[in-house]
Amino acid sequence: ALKRGLLENDTREKLISLMADLNKTASETMQNYPVNACTDVSGFGLLGHLLEMARASKVEVNLFSDKVPVIKNVKKFVTANIIPGGTLNNLDYVSEFVEWPDNFSESNKIILADAQTSGGLLISVPQAYTNKLVNELKTKGVHDASVIGEVINKKKGKIIVY
């Protein structure tokens, strides 16, 4: 949508600000915590990068889809079929490793697999530190910081979406 000039000014400005500032503050802040794993969400989308972390760590992850920060109007663009080229490939690749709720929409699946230019950091910390890290990030201006999932057991890498 950005490349096609379809974003409203406020959405475009927020997107540019997120891409410019998000990772710097988060990467500096996470240095104060016992990080298990971290990756920048980019071309493989959130699901691709989360799957990479889950498989490397041999864990299963619950993903709370309603907690994933999504930029305003994204769903509108997805339903209008304005989708980055790699996104559908991402979704196809992760599908065998993801359990979806029965009523989960195709557009929401696409959003979770969206190929990003700069989508922020996916940081795994022990549960005892999640709220403290998120609160510190928000205090430092990363207002979209959120706990989006949890590691539930040591099994073959898999994602369960809620």
Coordinates of C-alpha atoms in Angstrom, one line a residue:
A1 CA 0.0 0.0 0.0
L2 CA 2.9 2.4 0.8
K3 CA 4.6 1.6 -2.6
R4 CA 1.3 2.2 -4.4
G5 CA 0.6 5.5 -2.6
L6 CA -2.6 4.2 -1.0
L7 CA -1.9 5.1 2.6
E8 CA -3.5 8.1 4.4
N9 CA -1.0 10.6 5.6
D10 CA -1.4 9.7 9.3
T11 CA -0.9 6.0 8.5
R12 CA 2.0 6.6 6.3
E13 CA 3.7 8.8 8.9
K14 CA 3.2 6.2 11.6
L15 CA 4.6 3.5 9.4
I16 CA 7.7 5.5 8.6
S17 CA 8.2 6.3 12.3
L18 CA 7.8 2.6 13.3
M19 CA 10.4 1.5 10.7
A20 CA 12.8 4.2 11.7
D21 CA 12.7 4.0 15.5
L22 CA 11.2 0.7 16.6
N23 CA 14.1 -1.7 16.6
K24 CA 16.7 0.8 18.0
T25 CA 14.8 1.4 21.2
A26 CA 13.7 -2.2 21.6
S27 CA 17.2 -3.6 21.0
E28 CA 18.7 -1.3 23.6
T29 CA 16.0 -2.0 26.2
M30 CA 16.1 -5.7 25.8
Q31 CA 19.8 -5.7 26.9
N32 CA 18.5 -5.3 30.5
Y33 CA 16.6 -8.6 30.4
P34 CA 17.5 -12.4 30.1
V35 CA 16.5 -12.8 26.5
N36 CA 16.0 -16.4 25.3
A37 CA 15.8 -15.5 21.6
C38 CA 15.2 -12.4 19.3
T39 CA 14.7 -11.8 15.6
D40 CA 13.7 -8.9 13.5
V41 CA 10.4 -9.5 11.8
S42 CA 11.0 -9.0 8.1
G43 CA 10.5 -10.8 4.8
F44 CA 9.3 -14.1 6.3
G45 CA 6.5 -12.3 8.3
L46 CA 5.7 -12.8 11.9
L47 CA 4.7 -16.4 11.4
G48 CA 7.8 -17.3 9.5
H49 CA 10.1 -15.8 12.1
L50 CA 8.2 -17.2 15.0
L51 CA 8.3 -20.6 13.4
E52 CA 12.0 -20.3 12.9
M53 CA 12.5 -19.5 16.6
A54 CA 10.1 -22.3 17.7
R55 CA 11.8 -24.9 15.5
A56 CA 15.3 -23.9 16.5
S57 CA 14.3 -24.1 20.2
K58 CA 12.2 -27.2 19.7
V59 CA 9.2 -25.7 21.4
E60 CA 5.5 -25.2 20.8
V61 CA 4.1 -21.6 20.9
N62 CA 0.6 -20.3 21.5
L63 CA 0.1 -17.1 19.4
F64 CA -2.5 -14.7 20.7
S65 CA -3.5 -13.1 17.4
D66 CA -5.7 -10.4 18.9
K67 CA -2.6 -9.1 20.7
V68 CA -0.4 -8.7 17.6
P69 CA 0.0 -5.0 16.8
V70 CA -1.4 -4.2 13.4
I71 CA -1.2 -0.8 11.6
K72 CA -4.5 0.9 11.0
N73 CA -6.2 0.0 7.7
V74 CA -4.1 -3.1 7.0
K75 CA -7.2 -5.4 6.8
K76 CA -8.8 -3.0 4.3
F77 CA -5.7 -3.4 2.0
V78 CA -5.6 -7.2 2.4
T79 CA -9.3 -7.6 1.5
A80 CA -8.6 -5.4 -1.5
N81 CA -5.9 -7.9 -2.5
I82 CA -3.0 -5.4 -1.9
I83 CA -0.6 -7.9 -0.6
P84 CA 3.2 -8.0 -0.7
G85 CA 4.6 -10.6 -3.1
G86 CA 6.2 -12.9 -0.6
T87 CA 3.3 -13.0 1.9
L88 CA 1.3 -15.8 0.2
N89 CA 4.6 -17.8 -0.1
N90 CA 5.2 -17.3 3.6
L91 CA 1.7 -18.5 4.5
D92 CA 2.1 -21.5 2.3
Y93 CA 5.4 -22.4 3.9
V94 CA 4.3 -22.2 7.5
S95 CA 0.9 -23.8 7.0
E96 CA 1.9 -27.3 7.9
F97 CA 3.4 -26.1 11.2
V98 CA 0.4 -23.9 12.3
E99 CA -2.9 -24.8 13.9
W100 CA -5.6 -22.3 13.2
P101 CA -8.9 -21.8 15.0
D102 CA -11.9 -23.1 12.9
N103 CA -13.3 -19.6 12.3
F104 CA -10.0 -17.8 11.6
S105 CA -10.3 -15.7 8.4
E106 CA -8.0 -15.9 5.5
S107 CA -7.3 -12.2 5.7
N108 CA -6.1 -12.6 9.3
K109 CA -3.8 -15.5 8.2
I110 CA -2.3 -13.2 5.5
I111 CA -1.7 -10.4 8.0
L112 CA 0.2 -12.8 10.3
A113 CA 2.3 -14.0 7.4
D114 CA 2.8 -10.5 5.9
A115 CA 6.3 -10.0 4.4
Q116 CA 7.7 -6.9 6.3
T117 CA 10.3 -4.4 5.3
S118 CA 10.9 -3.6 9.0
G119 CA 8.3 -5.1 11.3
G120 CA 9.9 -4.7 14.7
L121 CA 11.6 -7.2 17.0
L122 CA 10.2 -10.5 18.2
I123 CA 11.7 -11.0 21.6
S124 CA 11.4 -14.1 23.8
V125 CA 12.0 -13.6 27.5
P126 CA 11.1 -15.8 30.5
Q127 CA 7.4 -15.2 31.5
A128 CA 8.4 -13.5 34.8
Y129 CA 9.9 -10.6 32.7
T130 CA 7.3 -10.1 30.0
N131 CA 5.2 -7.4 31.7
K132 CA 8.2 -5.5 33.0
L133 CA 9.8 -5.5 29.5
V134 CA 6.6 -4.4 27.8
N135 CA 6.0 -1.6 30.3
E136 CA 9.6 -0.3 29.9
L137 CA 9.3 -0.4 26.1
K138 CA 6.0 1.6 26.3
T139 CA 7.6 4.1 28.7
K140 CA 10.3 4.6 26.1
G141 CA 7.9 5.2 23.3
V142 CA 7.4 1.7 21.8
H143 CA 3.6 2.0 22.3
D144 CA 2.7 -1.1 20.3
A145 CA 4.9 -3.4 22.4
S146 CA 2.8 -6.4 23.4
V147 CA 2.9 -9.9 24.8
I148 CA 1.7 -11.9 21.7
G149 CA 2.3 -15.4 22.8
E150 CA 3.8 -18.0 25.1
V151 CA 6.0 -21.1 24.9
I152 CA 3.9 -24.0 26.2
N153 CA 6.1 -27.1 26.0
K154 CA 9.1 -28.7 24.5
K155 CA 7.9 -30.3 21.3
K156 CA 8.7 -30.1 17.7
G157 CA 8.4 -26.5 16.5
K158 CA 4.8 -25.6 16.0
I159 CA 2.5 -22.6 16.4
I160 CA -1.0 -22.7 17.7
V161 CA -3.0 -19.6 16.8
Y162 CA -5.8 -18.3 19.1

